[in-house]
Short mmCIF file of C-alpha atoms and ligand atoms in Angstrom, two decimals:
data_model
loop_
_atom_site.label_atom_id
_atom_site.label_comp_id
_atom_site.label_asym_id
_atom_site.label_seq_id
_atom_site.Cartn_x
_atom_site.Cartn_y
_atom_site.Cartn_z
CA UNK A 1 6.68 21.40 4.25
CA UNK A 2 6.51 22.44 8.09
CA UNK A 3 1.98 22.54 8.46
CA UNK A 4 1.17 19.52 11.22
CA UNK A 5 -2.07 17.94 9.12
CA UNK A 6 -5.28 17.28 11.16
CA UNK A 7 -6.08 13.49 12.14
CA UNK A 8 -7.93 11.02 14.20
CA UNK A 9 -6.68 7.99 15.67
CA UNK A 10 -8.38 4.48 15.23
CA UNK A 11 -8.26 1.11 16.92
CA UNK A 12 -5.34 0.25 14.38
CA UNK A 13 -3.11 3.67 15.54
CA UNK A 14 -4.01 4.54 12.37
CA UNK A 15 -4.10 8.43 11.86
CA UNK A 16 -6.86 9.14 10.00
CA UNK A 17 -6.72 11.93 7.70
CA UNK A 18 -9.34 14.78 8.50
CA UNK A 19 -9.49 16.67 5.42
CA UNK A 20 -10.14 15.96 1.99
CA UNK A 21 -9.98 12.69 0.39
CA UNK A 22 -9.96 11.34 -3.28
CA UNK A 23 -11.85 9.00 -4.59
CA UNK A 24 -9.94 5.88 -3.70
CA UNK A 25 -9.65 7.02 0.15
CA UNK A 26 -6.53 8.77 -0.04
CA UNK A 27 -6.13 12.04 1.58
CA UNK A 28 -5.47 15.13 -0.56
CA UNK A 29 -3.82 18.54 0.52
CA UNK A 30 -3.53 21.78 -1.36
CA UNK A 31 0.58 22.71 -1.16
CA UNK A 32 2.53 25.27 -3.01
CA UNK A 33 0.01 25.31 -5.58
CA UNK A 34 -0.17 21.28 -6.25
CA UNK A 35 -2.77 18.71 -4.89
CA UNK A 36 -0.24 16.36 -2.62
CA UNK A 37 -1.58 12.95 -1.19
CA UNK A 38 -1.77 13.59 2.30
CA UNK A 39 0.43 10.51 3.29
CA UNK A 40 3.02 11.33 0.96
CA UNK A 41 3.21 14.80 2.47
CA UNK A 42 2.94 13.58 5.90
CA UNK A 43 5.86 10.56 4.99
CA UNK A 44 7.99 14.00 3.81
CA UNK A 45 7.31 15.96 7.41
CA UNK A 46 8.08 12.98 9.67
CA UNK A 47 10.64 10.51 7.76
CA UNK A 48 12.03 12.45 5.11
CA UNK A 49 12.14 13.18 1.19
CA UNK A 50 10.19 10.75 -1.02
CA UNK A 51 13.27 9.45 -3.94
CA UNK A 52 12.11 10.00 -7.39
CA UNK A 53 10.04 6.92 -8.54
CA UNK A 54 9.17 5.79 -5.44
CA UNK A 55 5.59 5.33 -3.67
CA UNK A 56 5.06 5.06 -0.14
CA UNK A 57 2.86 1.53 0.98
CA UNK A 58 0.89 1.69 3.79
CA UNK A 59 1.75 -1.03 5.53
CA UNK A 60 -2.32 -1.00 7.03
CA UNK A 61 -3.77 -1.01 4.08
CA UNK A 62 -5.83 1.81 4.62
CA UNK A 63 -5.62 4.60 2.03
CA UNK A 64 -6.79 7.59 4.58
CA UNK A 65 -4.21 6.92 6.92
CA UNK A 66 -1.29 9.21 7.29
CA UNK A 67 0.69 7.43 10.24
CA UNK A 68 4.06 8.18 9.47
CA UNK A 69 4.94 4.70 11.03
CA UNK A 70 1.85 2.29 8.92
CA UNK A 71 4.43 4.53 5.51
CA UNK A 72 7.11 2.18 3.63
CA UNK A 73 8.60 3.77 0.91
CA UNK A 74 8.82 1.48 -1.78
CA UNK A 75 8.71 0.55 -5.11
CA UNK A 76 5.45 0.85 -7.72
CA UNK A 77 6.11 -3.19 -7.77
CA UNK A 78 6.32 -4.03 -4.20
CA UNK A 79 2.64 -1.72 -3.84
CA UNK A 80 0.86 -3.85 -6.63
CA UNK A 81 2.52 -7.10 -4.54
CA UNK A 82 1.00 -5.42 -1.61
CA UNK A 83 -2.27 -5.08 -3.16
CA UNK A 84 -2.52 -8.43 -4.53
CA UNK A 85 -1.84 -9.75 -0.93
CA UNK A 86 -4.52 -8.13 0.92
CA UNK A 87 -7.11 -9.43 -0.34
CA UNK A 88 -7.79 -14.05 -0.64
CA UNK A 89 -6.34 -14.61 -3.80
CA UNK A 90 -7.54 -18.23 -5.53
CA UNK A 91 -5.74 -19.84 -8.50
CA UNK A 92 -7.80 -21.03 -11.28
CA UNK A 93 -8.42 -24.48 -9.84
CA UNK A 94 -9.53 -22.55 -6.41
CA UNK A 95 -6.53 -23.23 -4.47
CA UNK A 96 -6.17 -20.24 -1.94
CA UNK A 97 -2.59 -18.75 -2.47
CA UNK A 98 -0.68 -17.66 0.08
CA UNK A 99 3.45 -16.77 0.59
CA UNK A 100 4.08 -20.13 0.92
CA UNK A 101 2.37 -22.04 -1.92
CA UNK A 102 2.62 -19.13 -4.30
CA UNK A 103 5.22 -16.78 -5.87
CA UNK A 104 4.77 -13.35 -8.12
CA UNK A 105 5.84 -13.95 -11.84
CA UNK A 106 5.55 -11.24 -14.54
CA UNK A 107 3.06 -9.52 -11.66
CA UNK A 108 1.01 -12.65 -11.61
CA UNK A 109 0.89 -15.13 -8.52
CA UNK A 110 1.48 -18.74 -9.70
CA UNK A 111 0.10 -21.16 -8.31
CA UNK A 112 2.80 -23.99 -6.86
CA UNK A 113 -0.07 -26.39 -6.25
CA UNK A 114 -0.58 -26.44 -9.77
CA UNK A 115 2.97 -25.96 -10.91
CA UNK A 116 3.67 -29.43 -9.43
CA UNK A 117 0.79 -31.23 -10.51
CA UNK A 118 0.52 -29.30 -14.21
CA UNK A 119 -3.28 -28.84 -13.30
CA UNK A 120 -3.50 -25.44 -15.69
ZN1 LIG B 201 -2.34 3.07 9.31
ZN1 LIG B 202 -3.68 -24.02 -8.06
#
């Protein structure tokens, strides 16, 4: 773990992974034999060893990036939360949640809105 990947730098500081990428955008290396995300190898390099379980969360939301700062390590969990808050998220009666009239059950979002005024 010592090779110094190849990037580009965007508007966001992002570093943008030169090489190869996978089909959802992530960056893939070939090392020791193994196909290793490029962010997750990069995350290793700068910040240190990866715990068993864990994923690392860009914290950009952009899968190609490898900038050792935009890397969280985290849980599976907190990356589908991550997910699910990226993108508008609208309940079933169209109320847009958000942090503060929403919370994650069972990996769902419920809706607080509706919670209160037992729309569902
Ligand atoms: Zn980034
Ligand atoms: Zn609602």
């Amino acid at each position: 773990m010592n090779k110094e990947l190849k990037y580009t730098v965007n508007e966001n500081k992002c570093w943008i992974y030169a090489g190869a990428k996978d089909r959802s955008g992530y960056g893939i290396i070939k090392h020791a034999g193994k196909t290793v995300k490029a962010h997750r190898y990069n995350f290793e390099l700068h910040k240190g060893e990866i715990l068993p379980g864990l994923v690392i969360r860009h914290t950009c939301n952009n899968p190609s990036c490898i900038n050792p700062k935009h890397l969280l390590q985290g849980t599976q969990k907190q990356n589908m939360q991550d997910k699910a808050e990226s993108k508008k998220i609208f309940c079933t009666n169209k109320h847009e949640l958000n942090h503060s009239n929403s919370y994650i059950f069972n990996n769902r979002r419920i809706c607080r809105i509706c919670r209160s005024t037992n729309e569902v």
